[in-house]
Amino acid sequence: GDNGSGDNDSHFMYLAACDDAGTIRFMTTDDQPSGSQTSTILHHDTNGVAVVPTCAFRPKPDSCRNVKSLGLELASGGTDCKIHFWDLSKPKKPISSFTVDNKAMEEDTNSKPQVCNPPMVYSLTWSPTGKSLAAGFGDGSIGIFSIENRNLVQTGLLSENVHSSSVASVVYPSFSTSSAERVLCSAGSDGSILFWDLGSCVTWNDDWGYNVESKDSKDTIMELFANMQCSEGGTKAPSNLADANRSQHDSLGQPQVLFQIPHGQKINWITQATSATNQADNNTIFVADTSAEITSYTIPL
């Protein structure tokens, strides 16, 4: 599930919970003393066959937080290999849908996932500005999407050096403002955590009707990469991968693994530390696995 606060009216709280019956329950709560609660059912799968493991509210950029015409939007993903994009003011059906077909993408990119599981959608996350949506699939690959004219459009597929089993969780760690759209963290059921430079998968658009300033985060990404390779503590990427990444980084901006953390145990969820006042505090990743413990990894920035 996912939750968020009201952008148009600060005393509303929103919650979305997905289930095994193919539905998402969207709830609105007024936190005032005399507040009330409303609930709406979204049907990801009208046949009730698909399980819906993930859903995520689309964040709004700061410049649009007080624009009342911009309603709440949500993405949902299911074991039917579909991603739905919802305008929650019109909950009867999604405004856009995308059926994952990694085979077609592989033919275009001459790349192949490492396993043959179907690309069921297990995890979704929006970039901090809501410009990009990342989806973790059951075949170990990761899809990157943008919203163009209210339609879901796949802009890239991470299918090389990917997880050897399903992608349990994805998150944009937001290490810095300039890298917020380009750095993605993925965690797999294979027990590994990968940090990606999305490169050419990142697209800039003005779907919300505001001007987007494209920021070159190359220097930030390279600084992050260098710090990880030089760090005495923590986990380094294998030297051969490090050399390959360093030599390829300036090529065509292709997405690539910056570094990896061999967590070991099967991972269920990852999230980042957040700070309302200091962006520099956002360098810790929390990992929930099949044990009773939560593990934290601090990235040396």
Short mmCIF file of N, CA and C in Angstrom, two decimals, residues 101-245:
data_model
loop_
_atom_site.label_atom_id
_atom_site.label_comp_id
_atom_site.label_asym_id
_atom_site.label_seq_id
_atom_site.Cartn_x
_atom_site.Cartn_y
_atom_site.Cartn_z
N ASP A 101 5.64 -6.29 -21.75
CA ASP A 101 6.08 -7.27 -22.74
C ASP A 101 7.57 -7.09 -22.92
N ASN A 102 8.33 -7.64 -22.00
CA ASN A 102 9.78 -7.46 -22.04
C ASN A 102 10.42 -8.14 -23.25
N LYS A 103 9.74 -9.12 -23.82
CA LYS A 103 10.31 -9.80 -24.99
C LYS A 103 10.50 -8.82 -26.13
N ALA A 104 9.49 -7.96 -26.35
CA ALA A 104 9.60 -6.96 -27.42
C ALA A 104 10.72 -5.97 -27.12
N MET A 105 10.83 -5.55 -25.85
CA MET A 105 11.88 -4.61 -25.48
C MET A 105 13.26 -5.25 -25.65
N GLU A 106 13.36 -6.54 -25.33
CA GLU A 106 14.65 -7.23 -25.45
C GLU A 106 15.10 -7.29 -26.91
N GLU A 107 14.13 -7.48 -27.82
CA GLU A 107 14.48 -7.54 -29.23
C GLU A 107 15.00 -6.20 -29.72
N ASP A 108 14.45 -5.10 -29.14
CA ASP A 108 14.89 -3.78 -29.54
C ASP A 108 16.26 -3.44 -28.97
N THR A 109 16.55 -3.95 -27.77
CA THR A 109 17.79 -3.56 -27.08
C THR A 109 18.86 -4.65 -27.13
N ASN A 110 18.54 -5.79 -27.74
CA ASN A 110 19.48 -6.91 -27.82
C ASN A 110 19.97 -7.34 -26.44
N SER A 111 19.09 -7.31 -25.46
CA SER A 111 19.44 -7.73 -24.11
C SER A 111 18.39 -8.70 -23.60
N LYS A 112 18.79 -9.51 -22.61
CA LYS A 112 17.90 -10.52 -22.09
C LYS A 112 17.98 -10.57 -20.57
N PRO A 113 16.83 -10.66 -19.88
CA PRO A 113 16.87 -10.90 -18.44
C PRO A 113 17.53 -12.24 -18.15
N GLN A 114 17.97 -12.41 -16.91
CA GLN A 114 18.71 -13.60 -16.56
C GLN A 114 17.81 -14.80 -16.26
N VAL A 115 16.53 -14.57 -16.06
CA VAL A 115 15.63 -15.67 -15.74
C VAL A 115 14.43 -15.63 -16.66
N CYS A 116 13.61 -16.69 -16.62
CA CYS A 116 12.51 -16.81 -17.56
C CYS A 116 11.15 -16.65 -16.89
N ASN A 117 11.11 -16.11 -15.69
CA ASN A 117 9.84 -15.89 -15.02
C ASN A 117 9.06 -14.81 -15.76
N PRO A 118 7.72 -14.85 -15.72
CA PRO A 118 6.93 -13.80 -16.37
C PRO A 118 7.14 -12.46 -15.68
N PRO A 119 7.02 -11.35 -16.42
CA PRO A 119 7.27 -10.03 -15.84
C PRO A 119 6.08 -9.50 -15.03
N MET A 120 5.68 -10.27 -14.02
CA MET A 120 4.65 -9.77 -13.10
C MET A 120 5.19 -8.54 -12.38
N VAL A 121 4.30 -7.61 -12.05
CA VAL A 121 4.71 -6.35 -11.45
C VAL A 121 4.65 -6.49 -9.93
N TYR A 122 5.82 -6.48 -9.29
CA TYR A 122 5.90 -6.68 -7.85
C TYR A 122 6.15 -5.39 -7.06
N SER A 123 6.69 -4.38 -7.71
CA SER A 123 7.00 -3.15 -6.97
C SER A 123 6.94 -1.94 -7.90
N LEU A 124 6.50 -0.83 -7.33
CA LEU A 124 6.41 0.44 -8.07
C LEU A 124 6.93 1.56 -7.18
N THR A 125 7.57 2.54 -7.80
CA THR A 125 7.95 3.75 -7.08
C THR A 125 8.05 4.91 -8.05
N TRP A 126 7.63 6.08 -7.61
CA TRP A 126 7.75 7.30 -8.40
C TRP A 126 9.03 8.03 -8.01
N SER A 127 9.62 8.72 -8.95
CA SER A 127 10.73 9.62 -8.62
C SER A 127 10.18 10.76 -7.76
N PRO A 128 11.03 11.46 -7.03
CA PRO A 128 10.55 12.49 -6.09
C PRO A 128 9.67 13.55 -6.74
N THR A 129 9.91 13.87 -8.01
CA THR A 129 9.10 14.89 -8.68
C THR A 129 7.89 14.30 -9.39
N GLY A 130 7.79 12.97 -9.43
CA GLY A 130 6.67 12.34 -10.13
C GLY A 130 6.85 12.28 -11.63
N LYS A 131 8.04 12.59 -12.13
CA LYS A 131 8.27 12.56 -13.58
C LYS A 131 8.46 11.14 -14.09
N SER A 132 9.05 10.28 -13.26
CA SER A 132 9.36 8.92 -13.70
C SER A 132 8.76 7.90 -12.74
N LEU A 133 8.38 6.76 -13.30
CA LEU A 133 7.87 5.63 -12.52
C LEU A 133 8.76 4.43 -12.80
N ALA A 134 9.25 3.79 -11.73
CA ALA A 134 10.05 2.57 -11.88
C ALA A 134 9.23 1.38 -11.42
N ALA A 135 9.34 0.28 -12.15
CA ALA A 135 8.58 -0.93 -11.84
C ALA A 135 9.53 -2.13 -11.79
N GLY A 136 9.45 -2.89 -10.69
CA GLY A 136 10.25 -4.10 -10.54
C GLY A 136 9.43 -5.31 -10.97
N PHE A 137 10.02 -6.16 -11.83
CA PHE A 137 9.28 -7.26 -12.43
C PHE A 137 9.75 -8.62 -11.91
N GLY A 138 8.91 -9.62 -12.14
CA GLY A 138 9.18 -10.96 -11.67
C GLY A 138 10.31 -11.65 -12.40
N ASP A 139 10.71 -11.14 -13.56
CA ASP A 139 11.82 -11.76 -14.30
C ASP A 139 13.17 -11.15 -13.95
N GLY A 140 13.20 -10.28 -12.92
CA GLY A 140 14.44 -9.68 -12.48
C GLY A 140 14.78 -8.36 -13.14
N SER A 141 14.01 -7.95 -14.12
CA SER A 141 14.27 -6.70 -14.81
C SER A 141 13.48 -5.55 -14.19
N ILE A 142 13.76 -4.33 -14.65
CA ILE A 142 13.13 -3.12 -14.12
C ILE A 142 12.72 -2.24 -15.28
N GLY A 143 11.48 -1.80 -15.29
CA GLY A 143 10.99 -0.90 -16.32
C GLY A 143 10.95 0.53 -15.82
N ILE A 144 11.27 1.47 -16.70
CA ILE A 144 11.21 2.90 -16.39
C ILE A 144 10.15 3.52 -17.29
N PHE A 145 9.25 4.30 -16.69
CA PHE A 145 8.12 4.87 -17.41
C PHE A 145 8.03 6.37 -17.17
N SER A 146 7.39 7.04 -18.11
CA SER A 146 7.03 8.44 -17.93
C SER A 146 5.55 8.60 -18.28
N ILE A 147 5.00 9.75 -17.93
CA ILE A 147 3.61 10.07 -18.27
C ILE A 147 3.61 11.12 -19.37
N GLU A 148 3.09 10.76 -20.52
CA GLU A 148 3.03 11.67 -21.65
C GLU A 148 1.59 11.78 -22.13
N ASN A 149 1.04 12.98 -22.02
CA ASN A 149 -0.37 13.21 -22.38
C ASN A 149 -1.29 12.24 -21.66
N ARG A 150 -0.99 12.05 -20.36
CA ARG A 150 -1.80 11.20 -19.48
C ARG A 150 -1.70 9.72 -19.83
N ASN A 151 -0.68 9.33 -20.57
CA ASN A 151 -0.47 7.93 -20.94
C ASN A 151 0.84 7.42 -20.36
N LEU A 152 0.83 6.16 -19.91
CA LEU A 152 2.05 5.50 -19.46
C LEU A 152 2.90 5.13 -20.67
N VAL A 153 4.14 5.58 -20.69
CA VAL A 153 5.04 5.27 -21.80
C VAL A 153 6.33 4.69 -21.22
N GLN A 154 6.73 3.52 -21.69
CA GLN A 154 7.96 2.92 -21.22
C GLN A 154 9.15 3.56 -21.93
N THR A 155 10.06 4.14 -21.14
CA THR A 155 11.22 4.83 -21.70
C THR A 155 12.49 4.01 -21.60
N GLY A 156 12.45 2.91 -20.86
CA GLY A 156 13.65 2.09 -20.75
C GLY A 156 13.38 0.78 -20.03
N LEU A 157 14.29 -0.16 -20.22
CA LEU A 157 14.22 -1.47 -19.56
C LEU A 157 15.61 -1.84 -19.08
N LEU A 158 15.77 -2.02 -17.77
CA LEU A 158 17.03 -2.47 -17.20
C LEU A 158 17.02 -3.99 -17.20
N SER A 159 17.78 -4.58 -18.09
CA SER A 159 17.75 -6.03 -18.26
C SER A 159 19.13 -6.66 -18.32
N GLU A 160 20.17 -5.87 -18.11
CA GLU A 160 21.53 -6.38 -18.06
C GLU A 160 22.08 -6.19 -16.66
N ASN A 161 22.84 -7.16 -16.15
CA ASN A 161 23.36 -7.13 -14.78
C ASN A 161 22.24 -6.97 -13.76
N VAL A 162 21.09 -7.58 -14.04
CA VAL A 162 19.92 -7.43 -13.18
C VAL A 162 19.87 -8.54 -12.14
N HIS A 163 18.78 -8.55 -11.38
CA HIS A 163 18.60 -9.56 -10.34
C HIS A 163 18.32 -10.92 -10.96
N SER A 164 18.71 -11.96 -10.25
CA SER A 164 18.51 -13.32 -10.75
C SER A 164 17.14 -13.87 -10.38
N SER A 165 16.35 -13.10 -9.66
CA SER A 165 14.95 -13.47 -9.36
C SER A 165 14.15 -12.17 -9.27
N SER A 166 12.93 -12.24 -8.80
CA SER A 166 12.03 -11.09 -8.86
C SER A 166 12.57 -9.88 -8.10
N VAL A 167 12.17 -8.70 -8.58
CA VAL A 167 12.55 -7.44 -7.94
C VAL A 167 11.49 -7.11 -6.89
N ALA A 168 11.87 -7.25 -5.62
CA ALA A 168 10.90 -7.11 -4.53
C ALA A 168 10.56 -5.67 -4.23
N SER A 169 11.50 -4.75 -4.47
CA SER A 169 11.26 -3.36 -4.08
C SER A 169 12.18 -2.44 -4.87
N VAL A 170 11.67 -1.26 -5.19
CA VAL A 170 12.46 -0.22 -5.87
C VAL A 170 12.21 1.10 -5.17
N VAL A 171 13.23 1.98 -5.17
CA VAL A 171 13.09 3.29 -4.54
C VAL A 171 14.09 4.24 -5.17
N TYR A 172 13.68 5.51 -5.36
CA TYR A 172 14.61 6.56 -5.75
C TYR A 172 15.20 7.14 -4.47
N PRO A 173 16.49 6.91 -4.18
CA PRO A 173 17.01 7.30 -2.88
C PRO A 173 17.22 8.79 -2.68
N SER A 174 17.24 9.59 -3.76
CA SER A 174 17.33 11.05 -3.63
C SER A 174 18.53 11.48 -2.80
N PHE A 175 19.72 11.01 -3.19
CA PHE A 175 20.92 11.40 -2.47
C PHE A 175 21.18 12.90 -2.57
N SER A 176 20.77 13.49 -3.69
CA SER A 176 20.92 14.93 -3.87
C SER A 176 19.86 15.38 -4.86
N THR A 177 19.63 16.69 -4.91
CA THR A 177 18.61 17.22 -5.82
C THR A 177 18.96 16.89 -7.27
N SER A 178 20.24 17.02 -7.62
CA SER A 178 20.64 16.83 -9.02
C SER A 178 20.61 15.37 -9.46
N SER A 179 20.65 14.43 -8.50
CA SER A 179 20.63 13.01 -8.87
C SER A 179 19.29 12.35 -8.61
N ALA A 180 18.28 13.13 -8.18
CA ALA A 180 17.01 12.56 -7.73
C ALA A 180 16.32 11.75 -8.80
N GLU A 181 16.46 12.13 -10.07
CA GLU A 181 15.78 11.44 -11.15
C GLU A 181 16.63 10.34 -11.76
N ARG A 182 17.93 10.32 -11.48
CA ARG A 182 18.82 9.40 -12.19
C ARG A 182 19.27 8.20 -11.38
N VAL A 183 19.28 8.31 -10.07
CA VAL A 183 19.74 7.20 -9.24
C VAL A 183 18.55 6.40 -8.74
N LEU A 184 18.56 5.10 -8.99
CA LEU A 184 17.50 4.19 -8.55
C LEU A 184 18.13 3.06 -7.75
N CYS A 185 17.45 2.63 -6.70
CA CYS A 185 17.89 1.50 -5.90
C CYS A 185 16.86 0.38 -6.05
N SER A 186 17.35 -0.83 -6.32
CA SER A 186 16.45 -1.99 -6.45
C SER A 186 16.92 -3.10 -5.53
N ALA A 187 15.97 -3.83 -4.98
CA ALA A 187 16.28 -4.96 -4.09
C ALA A 187 15.55 -6.19 -4.60
N GLY A 188 16.27 -7.32 -4.66
CA GLY A 188 15.70 -8.52 -5.23
C GLY A 188 15.50 -9.64 -4.24
N SER A 189 14.68 -10.58 -4.64
CA SER A 189 14.51 -11.79 -3.84
C SER A 189 15.78 -12.62 -3.81
N ASP A 190 16.75 -12.27 -4.67
CA ASP A 190 18.05 -12.96 -4.68
C ASP A 190 18.97 -12.44 -3.57
N GLY A 191 18.50 -11.45 -2.78
CA GLY A 191 19.29 -10.94 -1.67
C GLY A 191 20.27 -9.85 -2.03
N SER A 192 20.22 -9.34 -3.23
CA SER A 192 21.15 -8.29 -3.65
C SER A 192 20.44 -6.95 -3.74
N ILE A 193 21.21 -5.88 -3.52
CA ILE A 193 20.73 -4.51 -3.65
C ILE A 193 21.59 -3.83 -4.70
N LEU A 194 20.96 -3.28 -5.72
CA LEU A 194 21.67 -2.63 -6.81
C LEU A 194 21.34 -1.15 -6.85
N PHE A 195 22.34 -0.32 -7.09
CA PHE A 195 22.17 1.11 -7.29
C PHE A 195 22.47 1.41 -8.75
N TRP A 196 21.53 2.08 -9.42
CA TRP A 196 21.58 2.29 -10.85
C TRP A 196 21.75 3.77 -11.19
N ASP A 197 22.51 4.02 -12.24
CA ASP A 197 22.45 5.30 -12.94
C ASP A 197 21.55 5.07 -14.14
N LEU A 198 20.39 5.70 -14.16
CA LEU A 198 19.40 5.42 -15.20
C LEU A 198 19.78 6.03 -16.55
N GLY A 199 20.68 7.01 -16.56
CA GLY A 199 21.17 7.54 -17.82
C GLY A 199 20.08 7.96 -18.77
N SER A 200 20.10 7.38 -19.96
CA SER A 200 19.17 7.78 -21.02
C SER A 200 17.73 7.36 -20.77
N CYS A 201 17.48 6.57 -19.70
CA CYS A 201 16.10 6.21 -19.38
C CYS A 201 15.31 7.40 -18.83
N VAL A 202 16.04 8.42 -18.37
CA VAL A 202 15.38 9.58 -17.77
C VAL A 202 14.91 10.50 -18.87
N THR A 203 13.64 10.84 -18.85
CA THR A 203 13.08 11.78 -19.82
C THR A 203 12.48 12.95 -19.07
N TRP A 204 12.47 14.10 -19.71
CA TRP A 204 11.93 15.31 -19.08
C TRP A 204 10.71 15.74 -19.88
N ASN A 205 9.61 15.96 -19.20
CA ASN A 205 8.40 16.37 -19.90
C ASN A 205 7.65 17.37 -19.04
N ASP A 206 6.64 18.00 -19.63
CA ASP A 206 5.86 18.98 -18.89
C ASP A 206 4.40 18.54 -18.81
N ASP A 207 4.22 17.25 -18.47
CA ASP A 207 2.88 16.67 -18.44
C ASP A 207 1.96 17.40 -17.47
N TRP A 208 2.53 18.03 -16.42
CA TRP A 208 1.72 18.76 -15.45
C TRP A 208 1.47 20.21 -15.88
N GLY A 209 2.05 20.62 -16.99
CA GLY A 209 1.83 21.97 -17.45
C GLY A 209 2.77 22.98 -16.81
N TYR A 210 3.91 22.57 -16.33
CA TYR A 210 4.89 23.50 -15.78
C TYR A 210 6.22 23.31 -16.52
N ASN A 211 7.08 24.29 -16.43
CA ASN A 211 8.35 24.22 -17.12
C ASN A 211 9.31 23.34 -16.35
N VAL A 212 9.92 22.40 -17.04
CA VAL A 212 10.86 21.48 -16.42
C VAL A 212 12.27 21.90 -16.79
N GLU A 213 13.11 22.07 -15.77
CA GLU A 213 14.50 22.40 -16.03
C GLU A 213 15.33 21.13 -15.95
N SER A 214 15.89 20.71 -17.07
CA SER A 214 16.70 19.49 -17.10
C SER A 214 18.04 19.77 -16.46
N LYS A 215 18.39 18.98 -15.46
CA LYS A 215 19.64 19.17 -14.74
C LYS A 215 20.59 18.03 -15.05
N ASP A 216 21.83 18.38 -15.39
CA ASP A 216 22.83 17.37 -15.68
C ASP A 216 23.41 16.88 -14.37
N SER A 217 23.14 15.63 -14.02
CA SER A 217 23.61 15.09 -12.75
C SER A 217 24.84 14.22 -12.93
N LYS A 218 25.50 14.32 -14.08
CA LYS A 218 26.65 13.47 -14.37
C LYS A 218 27.73 13.59 -13.30
N ASP A 219 28.07 14.83 -12.92
CA ASP A 219 29.13 15.02 -11.93
C ASP A 219 28.75 14.42 -10.59
N THR A 220 27.47 14.57 -10.20
CA THR A 220 27.01 14.01 -8.94
C THR A 220 27.08 12.50 -8.96
N ILE A 221 26.66 11.90 -10.07
CA ILE A 221 26.70 10.44 -10.18
C ILE A 221 28.13 9.94 -10.11
N MET A 222 29.04 10.60 -10.82
CA MET A 222 30.44 10.18 -10.81
C MET A 222 31.06 10.33 -9.42
N GLU A 223 30.68 11.40 -8.71
CA GLU A 223 31.19 11.59 -7.36
C GLU A 223 30.70 10.49 -6.43
N LEU A 224 29.41 10.14 -6.56
CA LEU A 224 28.85 9.05 -5.77
C LEU A 224 29.58 7.75 -6.06
N PHE A 225 29.79 7.49 -7.35
CA PHE A 225 30.45 6.26 -7.76
C PHE A 225 31.87 6.20 -7.21
N ALA A 226 32.60 7.31 -7.32
CA ALA A 226 33.98 7.35 -6.84
C ALA A 226 34.05 7.13 -5.34
N ASN A 227 33.13 7.73 -4.60
CA ASN A 227 33.11 7.56 -3.15
C ASN A 227 32.89 6.11 -2.77
N MET A 228 31.99 5.43 -3.48
CA MET A 228 31.72 4.04 -3.17
C MET A 228 32.94 3.17 -3.45
N GLN A 229 33.66 3.46 -4.53
CA GLN A 229 34.82 2.65 -4.88
C GLN A 229 35.98 2.87 -3.91
N CYS A 230 36.08 4.09 -3.35
CA CYS A 230 37.19 4.42 -2.48
C CYS A 230 36.90 4.17 -1.01
N SER A 231 35.65 3.89 -0.68
CA SER A 231 35.27 3.73 0.72
C SER A 231 35.94 2.51 1.33
N GLU A 232 36.50 2.69 2.53
CA GLU A 232 37.12 1.57 3.23
C GLU A 232 36.07 0.69 3.90
N GLY A 233 34.97 1.30 4.33
CA GLY A 233 33.90 0.54 4.95
C GLY A 233 32.80 0.27 3.95
N GLY A 234 31.90 -0.64 4.28
CA GLY A 234 30.79 -0.94 3.38
C GLY A 234 31.22 -1.88 2.28
N THR A 235 30.40 -1.97 1.26
CA THR A 235 30.61 -2.95 0.20
C THR A 235 31.00 -2.27 -1.09
N LYS A 236 32.04 -2.75 -1.72
CA LYS A 236 32.46 -2.22 -3.00
C LYS A 236 31.90 -3.09 -4.13
N ALA A 237 31.76 -2.49 -5.30
CA ALA A 237 31.42 -3.29 -6.47
C ALA A 237 32.64 -4.09 -6.87
N PRO A 238 32.46 -5.25 -7.49
CA PRO A 238 33.60 -6.02 -7.97
C PRO A 238 34.46 -5.18 -8.89
N SER A 239 35.77 -5.38 -8.87
CA SER A 239 36.68 -4.52 -9.62
C SER A 239 36.39 -4.54 -11.11
N ASN A 240 36.02 -5.71 -11.65
CA ASN A 240 35.75 -5.77 -13.08
C ASN A 240 34.52 -4.96 -13.44
N LEU A 241 33.50 -4.98 -12.57
CA LEU A 241 32.30 -4.19 -12.80
C LEU A 241 32.62 -2.71 -12.66
N ALA A 242 33.47 -2.38 -11.68
CA ALA A 242 33.86 -0.99 -11.49
C ALA A 242 34.57 -0.44 -12.72
N ASP A 243 35.51 -1.21 -13.26
CA ASP A 243 36.25 -0.77 -14.43
C ASP A 243 35.32 -0.60 -15.63
N ALA A 244 34.38 -1.56 -15.78
CA ALA A 244 33.44 -1.49 -16.91
C ALA A 244 32.56 -0.27 -16.78
N ASN A 245 32.04 -0.03 -15.58
CA ASN A 245 31.18 1.13 -15.38
C ASN A 245 31.92 2.43 -15.63
#
